[in-house]
Coordinates of C-alpha atoms in Angstrom, one line a residue:
M1 CA 10.3 -6.9 10.7
Y2 CA 8.8 -3.7 9.6
F3 CA 9.5 0.0 9.9
A4 CA 6.9 2.8 9.7
A5 CA 7.4 6.5 10.0
L6 CA 5.6 9.8 9.2
L7 CA 7.5 12.4 7.2
A8 CA 5.8 15.8 7.3
R9 CA 6.8 18.8 5.3
T10 CA 6.8 22.0 7.3
E11 CA 7.9 25.7 6.8
D12 CA 11.2 24.7 8.4
G13 CA 11.8 21.6 6.3
W14 CA 10.9 18.0 7.0
E15 CA 10.0 16.5 10.4
A16 CA 10.0 12.7 11.0
S17 CA 8.3 10.7 13.6
D18 CA 8.1 6.9 14.0
T19 CA 4.6 5.6 14.2
E20 CA 3.0 2.4 15.4
L21 CA 0.4 0.9 13.0
D22 CA -1.1 -1.7 15.3
D23 CA -4.2 0.4 15.9
V24 CA -4.6 1.4 12.3
E25 CA -7.3 -0.8 10.6
T26 CA -8.0 1.0 7.3
L27 CA -6.5 3.3 4.8
S28 CA -8.8 6.0 6.1
D29 CA -7.3 5.5 9.6
L30 CA -3.8 5.8 8.1
A31 CA -4.7 9.0 6.3
D32 CA -6.2 10.5 9.5
L33 CA -3.0 9.6 11.4
A34 CA -0.9 11.4 8.7
R35 CA -3.2 14.5 8.8
E36 CA -2.7 14.7 12.6
A37 CA 1.1 15.0 12.0
S38 CA 0.6 18.3 10.1
P39 CA -2.1 20.6 11.4
D40 CA -1.3 23.1 8.6
E41 CA -2.4 20.6 6.0
D42 CA 1.1 20.3 4.5
T43 CA 2.3 17.2 2.7
V44 CA 2.8 14.2 4.9
F45 CA 4.2 10.8 3.8
V46 CA 3.6 7.5 5.6
L47 CA 6.7 5.4 4.9
I48 CA 6.4 1.7 5.4
E49 CA 9.1 -0.9 4.9
Q50 CA 9.0 -4.6 5.3
E51 CA 12.6 -5.8 5.5
D52 CA 13.9 -7.5 2.4
S53 CA 10.5 -7.6 0.8
W54 CA 8.6 -4.4 -0.1
F55 CA 8.1 -0.7 0.7
G56 CA 5.0 1.5 0.5
L57 CA 4.4 5.3 0.4
V58 CA 1.2 7.0 1.2
R59 CA 1.0 10.7 0.4
V60 CA -1.5 12.9 2.1
D61 CA -1.9 16.5 1.0
G62 CA -4.5 18.2 3.3
E63 CA -8.0 16.8 2.8
E64 CA -7.3 15.3 -0.6
D65 CA -7.5 11.5 -1.1
P66 CA -4.3 9.7 -0.2
R67 CA -2.0 8.7 -3.0
I68 CA -0.4 5.3 -2.7
F69 CA 2.6 3.5 -4.1
V70 CA 3.6 -0.1 -3.2
S71 CA 6.9 -1.6 -4.6
D72 CA 5.6 -5.2 -4.7
A73 CA 1.9 -5.9 -4.3
A74 CA 2.2 -9.6 -4.0
A75 CA 4.8 -9.3 -1.2
A76 CA 2.7 -6.6 0.5
A77 CA -0.4 -8.7 0.4
R78 CA 1.2 -11.2 2.7
S79 CA 1.6 -8.5 5.4
A80 CA -1.1 -7.0 7.5
Y81 CA 0.4 -3.5 7.0
G82 CA 0.6 -4.1 3.2
E83 CA -3.1 -5.1 3.2
L84 CA -3.9 -1.6 4.5
L85 CA -2.5 -0.1 1.3
L86 CA -3.8 -2.6 -1.3
T87 CA -7.2 -1.2 -1.8
D88 CA -9.6 -2.6 -4.5
E89 CA -9.1 0.6 -6.5
L90 CA -5.3 0.3 -6.4
L91 CA -5.5 -3.4 -7.5
G92 CA -8.0 -2.6 -10.3
R93 CA -10.8 -4.6 -8.6
E94 CA -14.5 -3.8 -8.3
P95 CA -14.9 -2.0 -4.9
G96 CA -16.3 -4.3 -2.3
A97 CA -15.7 -7.4 -4.3
D98 CA -14.2 -10.2 -2.4
D99 CA -13.4 -13.8 -2.8
V100 CA -16.4 -15.1 -0.9
P101 CA -19.2 -16.3 -3.1
D102 CA -22.6 -14.7 -2.9
L103 CA -24.8 -17.4 -1.3
D104 CA -27.9 -16.1 -3.0
A105 CA -26.3 -16.6 -6.5
L106 CA -25.3 -20.2 -5.9
D107 CA -27.1 -22.9 -7.9
L108 CA -28.0 -25.6 -5.4
D109 CA -29.1 -28.3 -7.8
G110 CA -28.3 -31.3 -5.7
T111 CA -24.7 -31.6 -6.8
E112 CA -23.3 -29.6 -3.9
D113 CA -22.1 -32.6 -2.0
G114 CA -18.9 -32.7 -4.1
E115 CA -20.4 -34.1 -7.2
S116 CA -20.1 -32.0 -10.3
E117 CA -22.1 -32.0 -13.5
E118 CA -19.0 -30.9 -15.4
E119 CA -15.4 -30.5 -14.5
P120 CA -14.3 -26.9 -14.9
G121 CA -11.9 -26.4 -17.8
D122 CA -8.4 -25.0 -17.5
D123 CA -9.6 -21.6 -18.9
E124 CA -12.3 -21.3 -16.2
E125 CA -9.8 -22.2 -13.4
E126 CA -7.3 -19.6 -14.7
E127 CA -10.0 -16.9 -14.8
T128 CA -11.0 -17.7 -11.2
A129 CA -7.4 -17.6 -10.0
A130 CA -6.7 -14.4 -11.9
A131 CA -9.7 -12.6 -10.4
G132 CA -8.3 -12.9 -6.9
A133 CA -4.6 -12.6 -7.8
V134 CA -2.4 -9.8 -6.6
P135 CA 0.2 -8.7 -9.2
H136 CA 3.9 -9.1 -8.6
G137 CA 5.7 -5.8 -8.8
P138 CA 4.8 -2.2 -8.2
V139 CA 1.3 -0.8 -8.1
G140 CA -0.1 2.6 -7.5
D141 CA 0.8 6.1 -8.2
G142 CA 4.3 6.0 -9.7
G143 CA 4.3 9.8 -9.9
I144 CA 3.8 10.2 -6.2
L145 CA 7.2 12.0 -5.8
D146 CA 7.5 13.7 -9.2
D147 CA 7.1 17.2 -7.9
L148 CA 9.8 16.5 -5.2
G149 CA 12.4 15.3 -7.7
V150 CA 12.0 11.5 -7.7
G151 CA 10.5 10.3 -11.0
E152 CA 8.4 7.2 -11.6
K153 CA 11.2 5.2 -13.3
E154 CA 13.6 5.9 -10.4
L155 CA 10.9 5.0 -7.8
R156 CA 10.1 1.7 -9.5
G157 CA 13.8 0.8 -9.7
L158 CA 14.6 1.2 -6.0
D159 CA 15.8 -1.7 -3.9
P160 CA 13.3 -2.3 -1.1
N161 CA 16.1 -2.5 1.4
E162 CA 17.4 1.0 0.6
A163 CA 14.3 2.7 -0.8
L164 CA 13.2 4.8 2.2
A165 CA 16.8 6.0 2.8
E166 CA 17.2 6.9 -0.9
I167 CA 13.8 8.7 -1.0
A168 CA 14.6 10.6 2.2
E169 CA 18.0 11.6 0.8
A170 CA 16.4 12.9 -2.5
L171 CA 13.9 14.9 -0.4
G172 CA 16.6 16.3 1.8
A173 CA 15.2 14.5 4.9
S174 CA 17.7 11.7 5.4
E175 CA 19.0 13.1 8.7
V176 CA 15.5 13.5 10.3
L177 CA 14.4 10.1 9.1
E178 CA 17.5 8.5 10.5
T179 CA 16.7 10.0 13.9
V180 CA 13.6 7.8 14.2
R181 CA 15.0 4.6 12.8

C-alpha cells in the first residue's frame, strides 16, 4: 500500500492534494505534475510513502531540477514508484548504464554454450554484484528541507511509518496533509 500527495507552498500557506501516480512514468513526468500544482512556481513537494518500508520526497522549485530524498533505496527499488525516484545520478551510476550487456562487446569465442575458459573469481563476482546493487539506507539530498527547519540528521532518522506526518508537522502543514490521507 502506498500514499502519494502533493504539498504546494502558496501565499496563504500550504495546500495539499492527493495524487495518483499510475500515469507517471519518469521523474520528469513527476516534476511536471508537481509544477502543475503551483502555477506561481512556488515550492512543491511530492510525498510518497510505501507502508512500513520507505518514504520519498521530491522537491520542485519552479523550473529548477527536482531534488530527491529516499529513506531506503533498496526498499524503494522493489517498488514501481520508488524506481521513479532512483535515478542513475541519485545512485551514483553512469547515466544510461544498465545491467544488460552490450552485445557488440561480447567475446563470442565458441565458449558461449555454457563452457568457460576460466571460472570467475570471487572478486570478479563481487564487483559485478556491486555494480548493479542499490544501497540500503537513505540516498539523495539530505538537505532538501534545511531551509524549512528540518535538518539532514533529523530527516535521515525518521521512521518511514511516521515520516510524512512529522515532516508536515514541522512545515506547519499537518492539517492540510491529513485532509487528503
